[in-house]
């Protein structure tokens, strides 16, 4: 049974560019959450998708957007990249009927130069 | 707004010694509490969770945690650490989403655990 998978593993972009990160949830899960983890910090909640809609959002600007597909996989898009967007981006999946038990992928390391 | 405080940035413990990592939370309702572990270059692995009921919860790898409502704490313990326990440990708080399902988690800044031989 595959866990949460994320791609790519690493990514290097320059300021102003746009990036798309991808996540496949754990088998049977229907909810995907995205987190940003800056170096030396704990993860910060970006947003959550369920039934192909954004149902909850953390304190992140509109440059951060997402999408969930009918197969429950998800994308995170970041526009107009800033140096401060350099971080590890983590995807977590869960099942709506469970009590917030989120399982995390290994993350995508984004470096903005 | 909910928040999580992990007062210890670094903790050094000798192999075989006991461990306690502290976590304090602020949350308006009854929280769901979690401990995750992160090894270098890895994602987060769930160690244990508390929803309700027995305030002492058991997790994987020999870890346990105790929920103390009066102190707003959820400290992680292990009676005897192994060198493989060296990692970053995160406490997190969340709740059932008002519309049903999961809620975005709020994490502490983490505690870096170093194991001395």
PDB file of C-alpha atoms in Angstrom:
ATOM      1  CA  UNK A   1       0.000   0.000   0.000  1.00  0.00           C
ATOM      2  CA  UNK A   2       1.687   3.191  -1.178  1.00  0.00           C
ATOM      3  CA  UNK A   3       1.816   6.062   1.223  1.00  0.00           C
ATOM      4  CA  UNK A   4       1.645   9.720   0.305  1.00  0.00           C
ATOM      5  CA  UNK A   5       3.856  10.442  -2.689  1.00  0.00           C
ATOM      6  CA  UNK A   6       5.117  13.835  -3.809  1.00  0.00           C
ATOM      7  CA  UNK A   7       6.910  15.007  -6.915  1.00  0.00           C
ATOM      8  CA  UNK A   8       9.371  16.316  -7.706  1.00  0.00           C
ATOM      9  CA  UNK A   9      11.763  15.693  -4.828  1.00  0.00           C
ATOM     10  CA  UNK A  10      13.797  18.812  -5.446  1.00  0.00           C
ATOM     11  CA  UNK A  11      13.211  21.909  -7.534  1.00  0.00           C
ATOM     12  CA  UNK A  12      15.209  25.033  -8.284  1.00  0.00           C
ATOM     13  CA  UNK A  13      13.504  28.160  -9.597  1.00  0.00           C
ATOM     14  CA  UNK A  14      14.320  31.836  -9.950  1.00  0.00           C
ATOM     15  CA  UNK A  15      12.440  34.783  -8.528  1.00  0.00           C
ATOM     16  CA  UNK A  16       9.253  35.653 -10.386  1.00  0.00           C
ATOM     17  CA  UNK A  17       8.771  32.210 -11.852  1.00  0.00           C
ATOM     18  CA  UNK A  18       5.845  29.908 -11.215  1.00  0.00           C
ATOM     19  CA  UNK A  19       5.992  26.367  -9.804  1.00  0.00           C
ATOM     20  CA  UNK A  20       3.654  23.376  -9.551  1.00  0.00           C
ATOM     21  CA  UNK A  21       4.083  20.643  -6.973  1.00  0.00           C
ATOM     22  CA  UNK A  22       2.186  17.364  -7.036  1.00  0.00           C
ATOM     23  CA  UNK A  23       0.809  14.986  -4.430  1.00  0.00           C
ATOM     24  CA  UNK A  24      -0.856  11.588  -4.549  1.00  0.00           C
ATOM     25  CA  UNK A  25      -2.668  10.723  -1.319  1.00  0.00           C
ATOM     26  CA  UNK A  26      -2.489   7.474   0.581  1.00  0.00           C
ATOM     27  CA  UNK A  27      -4.800   4.857  -0.878  1.00  0.00           C
ATOM     28  CA  UNK A  28      -8.367   5.366   0.352  1.00  0.00           C
ATOM     29  CA  UNK A  29      -7.815   8.952   1.515  1.00  0.00           C
ATOM     30  CA  UNK A  30      -9.967  11.765   0.154  1.00  0.00           C
ATOM     31  CA  UNK A  31      -8.558  14.913   1.766  1.00  0.00           C
ATOM     32  CA  UNK A  32      -5.248  16.606   0.986  1.00  0.00           C
ATOM     33  CA  UNK A  33      -3.545  19.310   3.032  1.00  0.00           C
ATOM     34  CA  UNK A  34      -0.443  21.296   2.103  1.00  0.00           C
ATOM     35  CA  UNK A  35       2.155  22.680   4.487  1.00  0.00           C
ATOM     36  CA  UNK A  36       5.234  24.874   4.117  1.00  0.00           C
ATOM     37  CA  UNK A  37       8.228  24.104   6.317  1.00  0.00           C
ATOM     38  CA  UNK A  38      10.981  26.721   6.352  1.00  0.00           C
ATOM     39  CA  UNK A  39      14.424  25.678   7.521  1.00  0.00           C
ATOM     40  CA  UNK A  40      14.503  25.160  11.276  1.00  0.00           C
ATOM     41  CA  UNK A  41      10.763  25.736  11.671  1.00  0.00           C
ATOM     42  CA  UNK A  42       7.664  23.639  12.112  1.00  0.00           C
ATOM     43  CA  UNK A  43       5.292  23.101   9.195  1.00  0.00           C
ATOM     44  CA  UNK A  44       2.750  25.845   8.509  1.00  0.00           C
ATOM     45  CA  UNK A  45      -0.672  25.027   7.116  1.00  0.00           C
ATOM     46  CA  UNK A  46      -1.310  26.432   3.631  1.00  0.00           C
ATOM     47  CA  UNK A  47      -4.677  24.959   2.665  1.00  0.00           C
ATOM     48  CA  UNK A  48      -6.768  21.838   2.489  1.00  0.00           C
ATOM     49  CA  UNK A  49      -8.754  20.274  -0.350  1.00  0.00           C
ATOM     50  CA  UNK A  50     -11.764  18.004  -0.155  1.00  0.00           C
ATOM     51  CA  UNK A  51     -14.208  17.109  -2.906  1.00  0.00           C
ATOM     52  CA  UNK A  52     -12.120  19.169  -5.323  1.00  0.00           C
ATOM     53  CA  UNK A  53     -12.670  22.358  -3.356  1.00  0.00           C
ATOM     54  CA  UNK A  54     -10.521  24.404  -1.014  1.00  0.00           C
ATOM     55  CA  UNK A  55     -12.244  24.023   2.331  1.00  0.00           C
ATOM     56  CA  UNK A  56      -9.792  25.696   4.677  1.00  0.00           C
ATOM     57  CA  UNK A  57      -6.868  28.058   4.253  1.00  0.00           C
ATOM     58  CA  UNK A  58      -4.027  29.229   6.432  1.00  0.00           C
ATOM     59  CA  UNK A  59      -2.378  32.631   6.414  1.00  0.00           C
ATOM     60  CA  UNK A  60      -0.853  32.508   2.946  1.00  0.00           C
ATOM     61  CA  UNK A  61      -1.246  35.001   0.076  1.00  0.00           C
ATOM     62  CA  UNK A  62      -3.242  34.356  -3.070  1.00  0.00           C
ATOM     63  CA  UNK A  63      -0.005  33.553  -4.907  1.00  0.00           C
ATOM     64  CA  UNK A  64      -0.485  30.121  -3.374  1.00  0.00           C
ATOM     65  CA  UNK A  65      -3.257  28.182  -5.049  1.00  0.00           C
ATOM     66  CA  UNK A  66      -4.191  24.571  -5.455  1.00  0.00           C
ATOM     67  CA  UNK A  67      -6.303  22.022  -7.117  1.00  0.00           C
ATOM     68  CA  UNK A  68      -7.687  18.599  -6.334  1.00  0.00           C
ATOM     69  CA  UNK A  69      -8.536  16.121  -9.064  1.00  0.00           C
ATOM     70  CA  UNK A  70     -11.336  13.519  -9.132  1.00  0.00           C
ATOM     71  CA  UNK A  71      -8.816  10.808  -8.171  1.00  0.00           C
ATOM     72  CA  UNK A  72      -8.041  12.882  -5.010  1.00  0.00           C
ATOM     73  CA  UNK A  73      -4.528  13.803  -6.118  1.00  0.00           C
ATOM     74  CA  UNK A  74      -3.602  17.438  -5.695  1.00  0.00           C
ATOM     75  CA  UNK A  75      -1.381  20.209  -6.992  1.00  0.00           C
ATOM     76  CA  UNK A  76       0.076  23.224  -5.247  1.00  0.00           C
ATOM     77  CA  UNK A  77       0.852  26.229  -7.441  1.00  0.00           C
ATOM     78  CA  UNK A  78       2.952  29.183  -6.402  1.00  0.00           C
ATOM     79  CA  UNK A  79       3.124  32.253  -8.646  1.00  0.00           C
ATOM     80  CA  UNK A  80       5.623  35.107  -8.685  1.00  0.00           C
ATOM     81  CA  UNK A  81       8.121  33.227  -6.551  1.00  0.00           C
ATOM     82  CA  UNK A  82       9.996  35.098  -3.840  1.00  0.00           C
ATOM     83  CA  UNK A  83      13.249  34.144  -2.165  1.00  0.00           C
ATOM     84  CA  UNK A  84      11.225  33.564   1.013  1.00  0.00           C
ATOM     85  CA  UNK A  85       9.247  30.807  -0.670  1.00  0.00           C
ATOM     86  CA  UNK A  86      12.287  28.547  -0.408  1.00  0.00           C
ATOM     87  CA  UNK A  87      11.169  25.715   1.864  1.00  0.00           C
ATOM     88  CA  UNK A  88      10.162  22.102   2.136  1.00  0.00           C
ATOM     89  CA  UNK A  89       6.573  21.683   0.953  1.00  0.00           C
ATOM     90  CA  UNK A  90       4.747  18.820   2.593  1.00  0.00           C
ATOM     91  CA  UNK A  91       1.566  17.162   1.499  1.00  0.00           C
ATOM     92  CA  UNK A  92      -0.608  15.274   3.983  1.00  0.00           C
ATOM     93  CA  UNK A  93      -3.612  13.099   3.291  1.00  0.00           C
ATOM     94  CA  UNK A  94      -6.466  11.993   5.497  1.00  0.00           C
ATOM     95  CA  UNK A  95      -9.908  10.481   5.341  1.00  0.00           C
ATOM     96  CA  UNK A  96     -12.816  12.789   6.052  1.00  0.00           C
ATOM     97  CA  UNK A  97     -14.438  10.293   8.399  1.00  0.00           C
ATOM     98  CA  UNK A  98     -11.368  10.038  10.652  1.00  0.00           C
ATOM     99  CA  UNK A  99     -10.383  12.428  13.388  1.00  0.00           C
ATOM    100  CA  UNK A 100      -7.800  14.526  11.635  1.00  0.00           C
ATOM    101  CA  UNK A 101      -5.185  11.810  11.337  1.00  0.00           C
ATOM    102  CA  UNK A 102      -2.900  13.184   8.670  1.00  0.00           C
ATOM    103  CA  UNK A 103      -0.176  11.186   6.966  1.00  0.00           C
ATOM    104  CA  UNK A 104       2.681  13.047   5.353  1.00  0.00           C
ATOM    105  CA  UNK A 105       4.751  12.583   2.259  1.00  0.00           C
ATOM    106  CA  UNK A 106       8.510  13.126   2.134  1.00  0.00           C
ATOM    107  CA  UNK A 107       8.067  16.592   0.687  1.00  0.00           C
ATOM    108  CA  UNK A 108       9.377  18.704  -2.184  1.00  0.00           C
ATOM    109  CA  UNK A 109      12.404  20.879  -1.472  1.00  0.00           C
ATOM    110  CA  UNK A 110      11.978  24.170  -3.363  1.00  0.00           C
ATOM    111  CA  UNK A 111      14.913  26.529  -3.733  1.00  0.00           C
ATOM    112  CA  UNK A 112      14.266  30.005  -5.150  1.00  0.00           C
ATOM    113  CA  UNK A 113      17.370  31.836  -6.428  1.00  0.00           C
TER     114      UNK A 113
ATOM    115  CA  UNK B   1      -6.082  31.406  17.604  1.00  0.00           C
ATOM    116  CA  UNK B   2      -4.517  28.099  18.389  1.00  0.00           C
ATOM    117  CA  UNK B   3      -0.804  27.796  19.093  1.00  0.00           C
ATOM    118  CA  UNK B   4       1.762  25.232  20.165  1.00  0.00           C
ATOM    119  CA  UNK B   5       4.895  25.907  22.184  1.00  0.00           C
ATOM    120  CA  UNK B   6       7.815  23.550  22.413  1.00  0.00           C
ATOM    121  CA  UNK B   7      10.082  25.273  24.937  1.00  0.00           C
ATOM    122  CA  UNK B   8      13.199  23.217  24.227  1.00  0.00           C
ATOM    123  CA  UNK B   9      14.898  23.831  20.891  1.00  0.00           C
ATOM    124  CA  UNK B  10      17.583  21.207  21.547  1.00  0.00           C
ATOM    125  CA  UNK B  11      17.764  18.339  24.019  1.00  0.00           C
ATOM    126  CA  UNK B  12      20.745  16.037  24.522  1.00  0.00           C
ATOM    127  CA  UNK B  13      20.203  12.641  26.156  1.00  0.00           C
ATOM    128  CA  UNK B  14      22.539   9.726  26.742  1.00  0.00           C
ATOM    129  CA  UNK B  15      21.656   6.464  25.047  1.00  0.00           C
ATOM    130  CA  UNK B  16      19.612   4.345  27.440  1.00  0.00           C
ATOM    131  CA  UNK B  17      18.440   7.315  29.487  1.00  0.00           C
ATOM    132  CA  UNK B  18      14.841   8.445  29.761  1.00  0.00           C
ATOM    133  CA  UNK B  19      13.400  11.255  27.677  1.00  0.00           C
ATOM    134  CA  UNK B  20      10.697  13.869  28.101  1.00  0.00           C
ATOM    135  CA  UNK B  21       9.881  16.458  25.444  1.00  0.00           C
ATOM    136  CA  UNK B  22       7.588  19.279  26.450  1.00  0.00           C
ATOM    137  CA  UNK B  23       4.605  20.636  24.561  1.00  0.00           C
ATOM    138  CA  UNK B  24       2.126  23.314  25.605  1.00  0.00           C
ATOM    139  CA  UNK B  25      -0.860  24.283  23.516  1.00  0.00           C
ATOM    140  CA  UNK B  26      -3.471  26.996  23.349  1.00  0.00           C
ATOM    141  CA  UNK B  27      -6.823  26.030  21.888  1.00  0.00           C
ATOM    142  CA  UNK B  28     -10.355  27.164  22.538  1.00  0.00           C
ATOM    143  CA  UNK B  29     -12.052  23.807  22.366  1.00  0.00           C
ATOM    144  CA  UNK B  30     -11.032  20.282  23.224  1.00  0.00           C
ATOM    145  CA  UNK B  31      -8.005  19.716  21.038  1.00  0.00           C
ATOM    146  CA  UNK B  32      -6.780  16.776  19.097  1.00  0.00           C
ATOM    147  CA  UNK B  33      -3.076  16.428  19.866  1.00  0.00           C
ATOM    148  CA  UNK B  34      -0.316  14.752  17.930  1.00  0.00           C
ATOM    149  CA  UNK B  35       3.389  14.060  18.048  1.00  0.00           C
ATOM    150  CA  UNK B  36       5.311  13.628  14.819  1.00  0.00           C
ATOM    151  CA  UNK B  37       8.968  12.767  14.215  1.00  0.00           C
ATOM    152  CA  UNK B  38      11.073  13.943  11.280  1.00  0.00           C
ATOM    153  CA  UNK B  39      14.436  12.462  10.343  1.00  0.00           C
ATOM    154  CA  UNK B  40      16.804  14.532   8.175  1.00  0.00           C
ATOM    155  CA  UNK B  41      15.493  14.912   4.640  1.00  0.00           C
ATOM    156  CA  UNK B  42      12.314  13.032   5.452  1.00  0.00           C
ATOM    157  CA  UNK B  43       8.657  13.807   5.880  1.00  0.00           C
ATOM    158  CA  UNK B  44       6.774  13.549   9.151  1.00  0.00           C
ATOM    159  CA  UNK B  45       5.936  10.240  10.771  1.00  0.00           C
ATOM    160  CA  UNK B  46       3.048  10.059  13.229  1.00  0.00           C
ATOM    161  CA  UNK B  47       4.189   8.807  16.650  1.00  0.00           C
ATOM    162  CA  UNK B  48       0.927   9.049  18.566  1.00  0.00           C
ATOM    163  CA  UNK B  49      -2.355  10.906  18.883  1.00  0.00           C
ATOM    164  CA  UNK B  50      -4.837  11.957  21.537  1.00  0.00           C
ATOM    165  CA  UNK B  51      -8.515  12.583  20.887  1.00  0.00           C
ATOM    166  CA  UNK B  52     -10.306  11.888  24.160  1.00  0.00           C
ATOM    167  CA  UNK B  53     -10.563   9.392  26.996  1.00  0.00           C
ATOM    168  CA  UNK B  54      -7.488   7.946  28.681  1.00  0.00           C
ATOM    169  CA  UNK B  55      -5.015  10.773  29.098  1.00  0.00           C
ATOM    170  CA  UNK B  56      -1.987   8.503  28.713  1.00  0.00           C
ATOM    171  CA  UNK B  57      -1.576   7.376  25.126  1.00  0.00           C
ATOM    172  CA  UNK B  58       0.823   4.865  23.694  1.00  0.00           C
ATOM    173  CA  UNK B  59       2.493   5.247  20.329  1.00  0.00           C
ATOM    174  CA  UNK B  60       4.993   3.574  18.095  1.00  0.00           C
ATOM    175  CA  UNK B  61       8.681   2.989  18.848  1.00  0.00           C
ATOM    176  CA  UNK B  62       8.043   2.823  22.619  1.00  0.00           C
ATOM    177  CA  UNK B  63       6.855   6.433  22.961  1.00  0.00           C
ATOM    178  CA  UNK B  64       3.996   7.599  25.146  1.00  0.00           C
ATOM    179  CA  UNK B  65       2.433  10.971  25.923  1.00  0.00           C
ATOM    180  CA  UNK B  66       0.255  12.334  28.687  1.00  0.00           C
ATOM    181  CA  UNK B  67      -2.488  14.897  28.190  1.00  0.00           C
ATOM    182  CA  UNK B  68      -2.918  17.286  31.113  1.00  0.00           C
ATOM    183  CA  UNK B  69      -5.823  19.629  30.534  1.00  0.00           C
ATOM    184  CA  UNK B  70      -5.114  21.759  33.620  1.00  0.00           C
ATOM    185  CA  UNK B  71      -1.614  22.497  32.356  1.00  0.00           C
ATOM    186  CA  UNK B  72      -2.493  22.604  28.639  1.00  0.00           C
ATOM    187  CA  UNK B  73       0.339  20.168  28.076  1.00  0.00           C
ATOM    188  CA  UNK B  74       0.975  17.048  26.051  1.00  0.00           C
ATOM    189  CA  UNK B  75       4.489  15.888  26.899  1.00  0.00           C
ATOM    190  CA  UNK B  76       6.189  13.046  25.060  1.00  0.00           C
ATOM    191  CA  UNK B  77       8.151  10.422  26.995  1.00  0.00           C
ATOM    192  CA  UNK B  78      10.281   7.389  26.395  1.00  0.00           C
ATOM    193  CA  UNK B  79      11.835   5.295  29.181  1.00  0.00           C
ATOM    194  CA  UNK B  80      15.039   4.421  27.332  1.00  0.00           C
ATOM    195  CA  UNK B  81      16.244   6.143  24.163  1.00  0.00           C
ATOM    196  CA  UNK B  82      18.162   4.527  21.332  1.00  0.00           C
ATOM    197  CA  UNK B  83      20.636   6.208  18.985  1.00  0.00           C
ATOM    198  CA  UNK B  84      18.055   5.832  16.201  1.00  0.00           C
ATOM    199  CA  UNK B  85      15.708   8.184  18.094  1.00  0.00           C
ATOM    200  CA  UNK B  86      17.879  11.170  17.138  1.00  0.00           C
ATOM    201  CA  UNK B  87      15.575  13.372  15.041  1.00  0.00           C
ATOM    202  CA  UNK B  88      13.326  16.432  15.113  1.00  0.00           C
ATOM    203  CA  UNK B  89      10.119  16.073  17.108  1.00  0.00           C
ATOM    204  CA  UNK B  90       7.012  18.147  16.484  1.00  0.00           C
ATOM    205  CA  UNK B  91       3.914  18.579  18.591  1.00  0.00           C
ATOM    206  CA  UNK B  92       0.734  19.568  16.750  1.00  0.00           C
ATOM    207  CA  UNK B  93      -2.823  20.537  17.594  1.00  0.00           C
ATOM    208  CA  UNK B  94      -5.966  20.349  15.529  1.00  0.00           C
ATOM    209  CA  UNK B  95      -9.635  19.592  15.752  1.00  0.00           C
ATOM    210  CA  UNK B  96     -12.528  18.183  13.892  1.00  0.00           C
ATOM    211  CA  UNK B  97     -13.448  20.605  11.136  1.00  0.00           C
ATOM    212  CA  UNK B  98     -16.743  22.363  11.710  1.00  0.00           C
ATOM    213  CA  UNK B  99     -18.020  21.090   8.383  1.00  0.00           C
ATOM    214  CA  UNK B 100     -16.885  17.563   9.171  1.00  0.00           C
ATOM    215  CA  UNK B 101     -13.572  15.898   8.524  1.00  0.00           C
ATOM    216  CA  UNK B 102     -10.061  17.062   9.154  1.00  0.00           C
ATOM    217  CA  UNK B 103      -8.680  20.400  10.263  1.00  0.00           C
ATOM    218  CA  UNK B 104      -5.378  22.013   9.332  1.00  0.00           C
ATOM    219  CA  UNK B 105      -2.803  21.266  12.004  1.00  0.00           C
ATOM    220  CA  UNK B 106      -0.870  23.887  13.957  1.00  0.00           C
ATOM    221  CA  UNK B 107       2.680  22.768  14.726  1.00  0.00           C
ATOM    222  CA  UNK B 108       5.247  23.818  17.258  1.00  0.00           C
ATOM    223  CA  UNK B 109       8.733  24.807  16.110  1.00  0.00           C
ATOM    224  CA  UNK B 110      10.129  21.429  17.053  1.00  0.00           C
ATOM    225  CA  UNK B 111      12.685  19.973  19.439  1.00  0.00           C
ATOM    226  CA  UNK B 112      15.947  18.619  18.076  1.00  0.00           C
ATOM    227  CA  UNK B 113      16.918  15.454  19.949  1.00  0.00           C
ATOM    228  CA  UNK B 114      20.591  14.536  20.140  1.00  0.00           C
ATOM    229  CA  UNK B 115      21.638  11.144  21.515  1.00  0.00           C
ATOM    230  CA  UNK B 116      25.029  10.851  23.178  1.00  0.00           C
ATOM    231  CA  UNK B 117      26.752   7.435  23.102  1.00  0.00           C
TER     232      UNK B 117
END
